[in-house]
Short mmCIF file of N, CA and C in Angstrom, two decimals:
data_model
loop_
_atom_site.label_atom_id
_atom_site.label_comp_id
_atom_site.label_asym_id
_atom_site.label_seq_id
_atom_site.Cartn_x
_atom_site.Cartn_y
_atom_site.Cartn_z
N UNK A 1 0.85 -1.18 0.00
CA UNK A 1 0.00 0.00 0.00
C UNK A 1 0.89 1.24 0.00
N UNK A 2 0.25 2.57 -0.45
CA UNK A 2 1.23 3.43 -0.79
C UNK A 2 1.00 4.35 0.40
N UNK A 3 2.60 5.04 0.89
CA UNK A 3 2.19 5.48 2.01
C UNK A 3 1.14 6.51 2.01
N UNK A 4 0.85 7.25 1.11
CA UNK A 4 -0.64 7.73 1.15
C UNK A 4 -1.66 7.16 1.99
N UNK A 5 -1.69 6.16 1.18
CA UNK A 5 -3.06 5.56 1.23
C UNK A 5 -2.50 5.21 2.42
N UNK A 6 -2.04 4.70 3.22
CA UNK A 6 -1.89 4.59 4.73
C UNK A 6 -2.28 5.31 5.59
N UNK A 7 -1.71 6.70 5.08
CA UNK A 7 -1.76 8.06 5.83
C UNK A 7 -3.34 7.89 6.20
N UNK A 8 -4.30 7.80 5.44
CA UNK A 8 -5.64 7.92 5.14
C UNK A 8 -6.59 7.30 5.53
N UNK A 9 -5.78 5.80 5.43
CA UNK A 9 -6.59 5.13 6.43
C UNK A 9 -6.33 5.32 7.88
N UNK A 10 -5.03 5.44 8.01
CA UNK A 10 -5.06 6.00 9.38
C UNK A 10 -5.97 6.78 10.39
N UNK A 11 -5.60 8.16 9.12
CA UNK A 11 -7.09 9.05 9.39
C UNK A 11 -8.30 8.82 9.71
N UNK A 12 -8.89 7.89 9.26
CA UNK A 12 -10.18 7.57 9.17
C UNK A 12 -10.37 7.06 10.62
N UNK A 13 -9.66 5.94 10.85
CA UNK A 13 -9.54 5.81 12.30
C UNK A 13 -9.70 6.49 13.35
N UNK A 14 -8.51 8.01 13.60
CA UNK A 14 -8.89 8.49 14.76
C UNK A 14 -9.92 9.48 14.78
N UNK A 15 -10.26 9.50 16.09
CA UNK A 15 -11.84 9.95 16.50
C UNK A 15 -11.86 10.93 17.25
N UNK A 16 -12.38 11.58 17.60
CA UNK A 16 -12.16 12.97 18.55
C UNK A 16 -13.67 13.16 19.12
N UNK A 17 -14.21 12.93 20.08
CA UNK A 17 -15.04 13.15 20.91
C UNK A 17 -15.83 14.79 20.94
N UNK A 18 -17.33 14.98 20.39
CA UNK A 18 -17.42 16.39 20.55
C UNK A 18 -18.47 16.29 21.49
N UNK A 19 -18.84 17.42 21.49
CA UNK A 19 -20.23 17.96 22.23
C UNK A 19 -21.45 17.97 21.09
N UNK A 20 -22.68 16.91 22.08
CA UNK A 20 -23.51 17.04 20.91
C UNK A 20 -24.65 17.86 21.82
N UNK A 21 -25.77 18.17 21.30
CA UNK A 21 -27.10 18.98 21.75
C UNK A 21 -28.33 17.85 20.80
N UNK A 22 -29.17 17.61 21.84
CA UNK A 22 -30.51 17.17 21.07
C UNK A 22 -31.69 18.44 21.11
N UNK A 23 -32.21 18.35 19.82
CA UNK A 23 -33.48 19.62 19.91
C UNK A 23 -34.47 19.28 20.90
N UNK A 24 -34.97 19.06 21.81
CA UNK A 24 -36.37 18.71 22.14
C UNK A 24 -37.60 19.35 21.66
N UNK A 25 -38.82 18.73 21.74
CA UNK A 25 -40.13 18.94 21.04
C UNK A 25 -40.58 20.45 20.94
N UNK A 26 -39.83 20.95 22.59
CA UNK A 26 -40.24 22.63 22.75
C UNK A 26 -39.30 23.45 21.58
N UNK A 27 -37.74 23.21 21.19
CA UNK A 27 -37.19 24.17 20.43
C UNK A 27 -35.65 24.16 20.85
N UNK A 28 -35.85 23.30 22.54
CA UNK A 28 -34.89 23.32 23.47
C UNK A 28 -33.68 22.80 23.48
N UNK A 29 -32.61 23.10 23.47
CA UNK A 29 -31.19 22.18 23.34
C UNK A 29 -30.67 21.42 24.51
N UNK A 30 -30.93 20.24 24.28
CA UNK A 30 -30.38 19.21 25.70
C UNK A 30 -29.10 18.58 25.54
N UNK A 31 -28.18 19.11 26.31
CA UNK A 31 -26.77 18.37 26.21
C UNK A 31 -27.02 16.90 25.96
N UNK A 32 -26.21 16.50 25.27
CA UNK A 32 -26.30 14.58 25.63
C UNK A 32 -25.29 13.94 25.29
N UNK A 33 -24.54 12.68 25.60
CA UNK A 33 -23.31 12.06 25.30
C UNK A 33 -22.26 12.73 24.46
N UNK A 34 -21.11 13.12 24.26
CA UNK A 34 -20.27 13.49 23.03
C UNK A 34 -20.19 12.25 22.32
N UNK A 35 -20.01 12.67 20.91
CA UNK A 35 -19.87 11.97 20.15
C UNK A 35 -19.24 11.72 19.41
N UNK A 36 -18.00 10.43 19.08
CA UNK A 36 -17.09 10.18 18.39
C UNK A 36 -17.06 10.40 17.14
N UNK A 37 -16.52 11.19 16.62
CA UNK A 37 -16.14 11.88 15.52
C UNK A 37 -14.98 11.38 14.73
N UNK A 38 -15.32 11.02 12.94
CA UNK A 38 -14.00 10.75 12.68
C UNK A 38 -13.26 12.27 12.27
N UNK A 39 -11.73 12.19 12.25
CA UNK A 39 -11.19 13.41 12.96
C UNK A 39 -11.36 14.02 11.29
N UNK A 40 -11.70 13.38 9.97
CA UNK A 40 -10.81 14.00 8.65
C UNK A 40 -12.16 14.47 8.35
N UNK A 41 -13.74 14.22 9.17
CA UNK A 41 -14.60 15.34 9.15
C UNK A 41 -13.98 17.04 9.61
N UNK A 42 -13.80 17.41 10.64
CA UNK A 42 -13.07 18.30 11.08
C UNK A 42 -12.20 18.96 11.33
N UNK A 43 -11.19 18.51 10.64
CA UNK A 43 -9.87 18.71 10.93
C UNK A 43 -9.22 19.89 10.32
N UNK A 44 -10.17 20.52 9.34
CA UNK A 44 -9.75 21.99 8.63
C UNK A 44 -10.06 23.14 9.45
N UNK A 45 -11.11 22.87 10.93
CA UNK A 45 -11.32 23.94 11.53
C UNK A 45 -10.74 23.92 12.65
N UNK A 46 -10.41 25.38 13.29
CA UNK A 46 -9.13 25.56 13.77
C UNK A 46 -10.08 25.52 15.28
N UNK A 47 -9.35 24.96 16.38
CA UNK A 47 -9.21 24.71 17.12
C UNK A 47 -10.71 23.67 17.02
N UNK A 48 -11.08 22.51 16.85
CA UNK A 48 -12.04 21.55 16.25
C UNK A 48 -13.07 21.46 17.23
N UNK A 49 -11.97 21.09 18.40
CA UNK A 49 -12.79 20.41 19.84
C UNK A 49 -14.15 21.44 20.37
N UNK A 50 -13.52 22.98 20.12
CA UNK A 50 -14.38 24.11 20.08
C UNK A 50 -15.46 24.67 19.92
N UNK A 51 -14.79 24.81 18.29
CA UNK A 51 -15.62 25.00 17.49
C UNK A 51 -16.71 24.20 16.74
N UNK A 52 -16.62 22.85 16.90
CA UNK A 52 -17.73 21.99 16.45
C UNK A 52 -18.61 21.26 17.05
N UNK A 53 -19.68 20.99 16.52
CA UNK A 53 -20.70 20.32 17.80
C UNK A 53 -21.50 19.67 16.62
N UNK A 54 -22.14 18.72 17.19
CA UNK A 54 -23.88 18.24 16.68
C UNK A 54 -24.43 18.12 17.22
N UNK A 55 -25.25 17.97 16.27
CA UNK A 55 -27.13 18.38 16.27
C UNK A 55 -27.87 17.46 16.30
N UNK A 56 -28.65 16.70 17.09
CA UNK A 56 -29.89 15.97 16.86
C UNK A 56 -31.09 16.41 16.72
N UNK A 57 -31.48 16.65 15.59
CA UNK A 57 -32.65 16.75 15.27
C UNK A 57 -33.64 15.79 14.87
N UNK A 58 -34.49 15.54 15.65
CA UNK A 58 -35.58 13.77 15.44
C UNK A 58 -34.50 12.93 14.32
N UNK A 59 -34.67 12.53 13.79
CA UNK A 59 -33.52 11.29 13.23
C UNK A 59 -32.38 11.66 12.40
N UNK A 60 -32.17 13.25 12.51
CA UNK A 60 -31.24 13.38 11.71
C UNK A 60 -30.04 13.73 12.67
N UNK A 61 -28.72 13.91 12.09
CA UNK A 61 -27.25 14.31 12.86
C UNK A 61 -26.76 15.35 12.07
N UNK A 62 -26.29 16.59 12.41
CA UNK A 62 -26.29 17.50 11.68
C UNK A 62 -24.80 18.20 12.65
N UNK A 63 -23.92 18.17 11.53
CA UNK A 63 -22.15 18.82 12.04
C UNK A 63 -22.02 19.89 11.90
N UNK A 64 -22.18 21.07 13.19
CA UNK A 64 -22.20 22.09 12.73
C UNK A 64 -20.69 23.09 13.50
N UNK A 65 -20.50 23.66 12.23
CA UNK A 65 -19.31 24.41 12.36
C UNK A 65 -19.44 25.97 12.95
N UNK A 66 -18.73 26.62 13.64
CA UNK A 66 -19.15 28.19 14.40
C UNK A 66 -19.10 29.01 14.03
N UNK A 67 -19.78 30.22 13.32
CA UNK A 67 -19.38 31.14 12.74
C UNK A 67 -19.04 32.18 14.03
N UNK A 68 -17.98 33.15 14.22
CA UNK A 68 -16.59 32.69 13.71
C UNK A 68 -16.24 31.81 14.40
N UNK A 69 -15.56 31.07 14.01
CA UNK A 69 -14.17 31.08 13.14
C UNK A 69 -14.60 30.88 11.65
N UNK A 70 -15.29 29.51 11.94
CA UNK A 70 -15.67 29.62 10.16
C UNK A 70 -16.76 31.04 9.24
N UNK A 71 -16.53 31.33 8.01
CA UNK A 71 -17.30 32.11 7.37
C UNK A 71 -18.19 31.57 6.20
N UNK A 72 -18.88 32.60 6.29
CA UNK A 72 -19.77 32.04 5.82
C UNK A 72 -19.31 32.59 3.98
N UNK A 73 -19.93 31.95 2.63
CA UNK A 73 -19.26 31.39 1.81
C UNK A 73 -20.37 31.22 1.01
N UNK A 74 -20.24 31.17 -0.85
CA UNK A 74 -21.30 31.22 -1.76
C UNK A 74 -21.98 29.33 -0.99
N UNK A 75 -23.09 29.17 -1.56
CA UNK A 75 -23.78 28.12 -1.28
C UNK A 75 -23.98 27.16 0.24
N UNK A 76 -23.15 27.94 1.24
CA UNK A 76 -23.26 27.20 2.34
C UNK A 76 -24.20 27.17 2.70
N UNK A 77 -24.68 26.04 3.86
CA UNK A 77 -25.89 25.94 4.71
C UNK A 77 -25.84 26.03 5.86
N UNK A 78 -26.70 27.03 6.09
CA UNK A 78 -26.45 28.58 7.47
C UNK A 78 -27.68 27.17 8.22
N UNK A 79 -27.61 27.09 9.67
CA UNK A 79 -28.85 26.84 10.49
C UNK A 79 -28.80 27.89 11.50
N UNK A 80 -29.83 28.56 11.95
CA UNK A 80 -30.39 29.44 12.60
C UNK A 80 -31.60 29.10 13.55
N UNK A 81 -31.53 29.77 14.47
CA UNK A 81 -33.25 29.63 15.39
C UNK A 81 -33.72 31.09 15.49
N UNK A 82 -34.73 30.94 15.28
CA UNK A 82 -35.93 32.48 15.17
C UNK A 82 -37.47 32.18 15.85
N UNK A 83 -37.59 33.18 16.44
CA UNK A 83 -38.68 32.67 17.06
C UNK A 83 -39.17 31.26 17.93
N UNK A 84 -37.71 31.09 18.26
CA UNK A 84 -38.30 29.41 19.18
C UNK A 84 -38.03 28.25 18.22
N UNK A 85 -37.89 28.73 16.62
CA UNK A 85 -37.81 27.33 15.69
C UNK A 85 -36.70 27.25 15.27
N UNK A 86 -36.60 26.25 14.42
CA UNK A 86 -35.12 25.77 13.77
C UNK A 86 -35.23 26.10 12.47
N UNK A 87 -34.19 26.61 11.55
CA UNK A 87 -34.20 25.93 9.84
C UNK A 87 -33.06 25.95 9.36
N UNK A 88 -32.85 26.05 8.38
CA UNK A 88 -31.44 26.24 7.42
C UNK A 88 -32.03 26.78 6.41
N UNK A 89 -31.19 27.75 5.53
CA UNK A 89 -31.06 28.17 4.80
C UNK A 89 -29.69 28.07 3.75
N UNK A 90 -29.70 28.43 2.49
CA UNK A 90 -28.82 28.35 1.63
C UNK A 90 -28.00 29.65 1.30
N UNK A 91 -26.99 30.20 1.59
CA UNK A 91 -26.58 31.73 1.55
C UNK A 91 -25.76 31.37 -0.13
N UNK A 92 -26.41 32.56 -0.69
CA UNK A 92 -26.14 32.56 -2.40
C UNK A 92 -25.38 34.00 -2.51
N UNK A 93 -25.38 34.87 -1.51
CA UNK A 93 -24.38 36.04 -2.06
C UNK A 93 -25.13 37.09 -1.39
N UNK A 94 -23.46 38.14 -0.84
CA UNK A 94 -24.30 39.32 -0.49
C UNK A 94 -24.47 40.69 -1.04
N UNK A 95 -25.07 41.33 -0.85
CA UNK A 95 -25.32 42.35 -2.18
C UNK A 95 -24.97 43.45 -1.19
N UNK A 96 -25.16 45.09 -1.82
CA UNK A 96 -24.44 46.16 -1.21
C UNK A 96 -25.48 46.06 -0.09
N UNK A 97 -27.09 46.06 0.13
CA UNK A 97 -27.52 46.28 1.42
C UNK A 97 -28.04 45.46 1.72
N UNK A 98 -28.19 44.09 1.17
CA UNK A 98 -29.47 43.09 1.22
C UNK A 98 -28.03 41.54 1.17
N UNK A 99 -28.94 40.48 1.33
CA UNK A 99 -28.52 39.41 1.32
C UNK A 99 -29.24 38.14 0.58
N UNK A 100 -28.85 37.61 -0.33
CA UNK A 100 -29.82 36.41 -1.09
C UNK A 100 -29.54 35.55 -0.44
N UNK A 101 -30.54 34.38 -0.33
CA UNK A 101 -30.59 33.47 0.38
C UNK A 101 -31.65 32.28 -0.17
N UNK A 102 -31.47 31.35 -0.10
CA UNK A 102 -32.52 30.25 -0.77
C UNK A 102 -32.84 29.60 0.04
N UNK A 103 -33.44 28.37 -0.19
CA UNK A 103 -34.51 27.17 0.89
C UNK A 103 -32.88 26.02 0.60
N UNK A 104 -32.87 25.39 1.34
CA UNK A 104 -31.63 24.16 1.50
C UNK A 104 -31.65 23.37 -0.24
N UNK A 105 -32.81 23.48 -0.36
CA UNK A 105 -32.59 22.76 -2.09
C UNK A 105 -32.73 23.53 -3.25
N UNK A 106 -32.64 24.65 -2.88
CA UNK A 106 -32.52 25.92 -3.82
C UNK A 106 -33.45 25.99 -4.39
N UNK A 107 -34.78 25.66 -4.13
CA UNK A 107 -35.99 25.95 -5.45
C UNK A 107 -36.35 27.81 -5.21
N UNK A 108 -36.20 27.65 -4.16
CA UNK A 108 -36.80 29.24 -3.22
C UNK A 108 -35.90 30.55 -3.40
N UNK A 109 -35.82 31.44 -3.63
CA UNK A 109 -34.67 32.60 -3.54
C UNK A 109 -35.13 33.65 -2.79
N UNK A 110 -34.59 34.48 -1.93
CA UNK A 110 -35.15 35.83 -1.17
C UNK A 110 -34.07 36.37 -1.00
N UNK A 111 -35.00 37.76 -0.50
CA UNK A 111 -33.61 38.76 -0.40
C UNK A 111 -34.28 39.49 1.13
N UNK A 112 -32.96 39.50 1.76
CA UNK A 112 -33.14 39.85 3.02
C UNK A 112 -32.23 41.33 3.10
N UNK A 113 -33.00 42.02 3.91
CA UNK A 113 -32.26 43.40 4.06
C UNK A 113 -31.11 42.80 5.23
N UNK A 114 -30.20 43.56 4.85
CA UNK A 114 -28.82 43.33 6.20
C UNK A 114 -28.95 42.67 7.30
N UNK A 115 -29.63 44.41 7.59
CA UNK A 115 -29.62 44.70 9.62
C UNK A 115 -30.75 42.93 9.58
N UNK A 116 -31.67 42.75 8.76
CA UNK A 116 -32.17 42.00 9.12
C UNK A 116 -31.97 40.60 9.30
N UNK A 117 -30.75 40.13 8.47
CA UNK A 117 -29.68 38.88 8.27
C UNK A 117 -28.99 38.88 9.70
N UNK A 118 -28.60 40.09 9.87
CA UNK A 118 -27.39 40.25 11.14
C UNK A 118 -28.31 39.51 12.54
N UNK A 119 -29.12 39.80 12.46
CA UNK A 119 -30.51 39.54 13.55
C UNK A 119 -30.79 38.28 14.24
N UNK A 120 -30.50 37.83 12.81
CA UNK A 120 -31.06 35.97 12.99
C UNK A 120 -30.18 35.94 13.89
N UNK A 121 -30.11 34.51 14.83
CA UNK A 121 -29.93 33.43 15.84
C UNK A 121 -28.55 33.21 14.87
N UNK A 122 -27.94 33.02 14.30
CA UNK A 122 -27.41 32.23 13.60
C UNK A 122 -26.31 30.88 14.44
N UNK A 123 -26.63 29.75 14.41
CA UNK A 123 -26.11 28.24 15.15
C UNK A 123 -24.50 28.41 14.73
N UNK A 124 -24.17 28.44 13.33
CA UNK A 124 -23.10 28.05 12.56
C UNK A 124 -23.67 27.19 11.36
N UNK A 125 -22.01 27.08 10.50
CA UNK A 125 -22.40 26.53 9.17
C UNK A 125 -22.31 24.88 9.33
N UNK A 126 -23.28 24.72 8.40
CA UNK A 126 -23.90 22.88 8.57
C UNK A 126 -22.43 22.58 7.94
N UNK A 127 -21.60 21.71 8.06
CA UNK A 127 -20.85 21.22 7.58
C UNK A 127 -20.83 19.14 7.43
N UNK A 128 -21.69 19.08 7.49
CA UNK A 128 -22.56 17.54 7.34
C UNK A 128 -23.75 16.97 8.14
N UNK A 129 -24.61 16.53 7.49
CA UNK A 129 -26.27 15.95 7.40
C UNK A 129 -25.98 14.35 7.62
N UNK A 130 -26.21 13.91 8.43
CA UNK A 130 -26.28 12.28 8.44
C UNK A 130 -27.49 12.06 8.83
N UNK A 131 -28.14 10.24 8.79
CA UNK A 131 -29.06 10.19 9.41
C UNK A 131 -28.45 9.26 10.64
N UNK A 132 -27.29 8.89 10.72
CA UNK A 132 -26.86 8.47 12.12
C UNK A 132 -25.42 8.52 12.10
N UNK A 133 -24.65 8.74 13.23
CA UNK A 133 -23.33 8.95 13.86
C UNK A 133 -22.94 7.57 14.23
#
């Protein structure tokens, strides 16, 4: 095997323990077990242990990265809470006073004034969707 490919599998192997949060039914974030992480999910963001966490949301696992450190970027998927709820959105570009933004599968497009972008809850950027860890 080439030492590459060693390197890589290696990688895959080690695991790094994060902090996860489950949503509850109210909106609510309940600490619960950390969860073993393989490390070559995370390993581009700087200080990892930190800055990253997941998400349980009813059957999904959702890796979310902190804005800052991370930025936000054409097509990323922003999650936010407003009003007590959850969603994600798709950030498509920002304009001189406004901000475009789409639905997670892009059928949807809007434009949000600034001050009003700045506002949101914003969680951090989704940086992976599973349906189990």
């Amino acid at each position: 095997m080439q030492q590459s490919q060693q390197k890589n599998l290696h990688n895959e192997d080690l695991k790094v323990y994060l902090k996860t949060y489950e949503v509850l039914e109210n909106g609510q974030l309940k600490p619960v077990e950390e969860t073993p992480t393989n490390l070559t999910l995370i390993e581009s963001v700087d200080n990892f242990k930190e800055n990253t966490f997941w998400l349980k949301i009813k059957n999904l696992w959702i890796l979310v990265g902190k804005i800052p450190p991370l930025s936000i970027q054409a097509s990323d998927i922003i999650l936010f809470k407003e009003k007590g709820k959850w969603g994600m959105f798709r950030f498509i570009e920002k304009k001189t006073d406004a901000v475009i933004l789409s639905d997670v599968k892009g059928e949807k497009k809007t434009k949000v004034k600034e001050e009003n972008f700045t506002s949101i809850n914003i969680l951090g950027k989704v940086l992976r969707i599973q349906d189990r860890v």
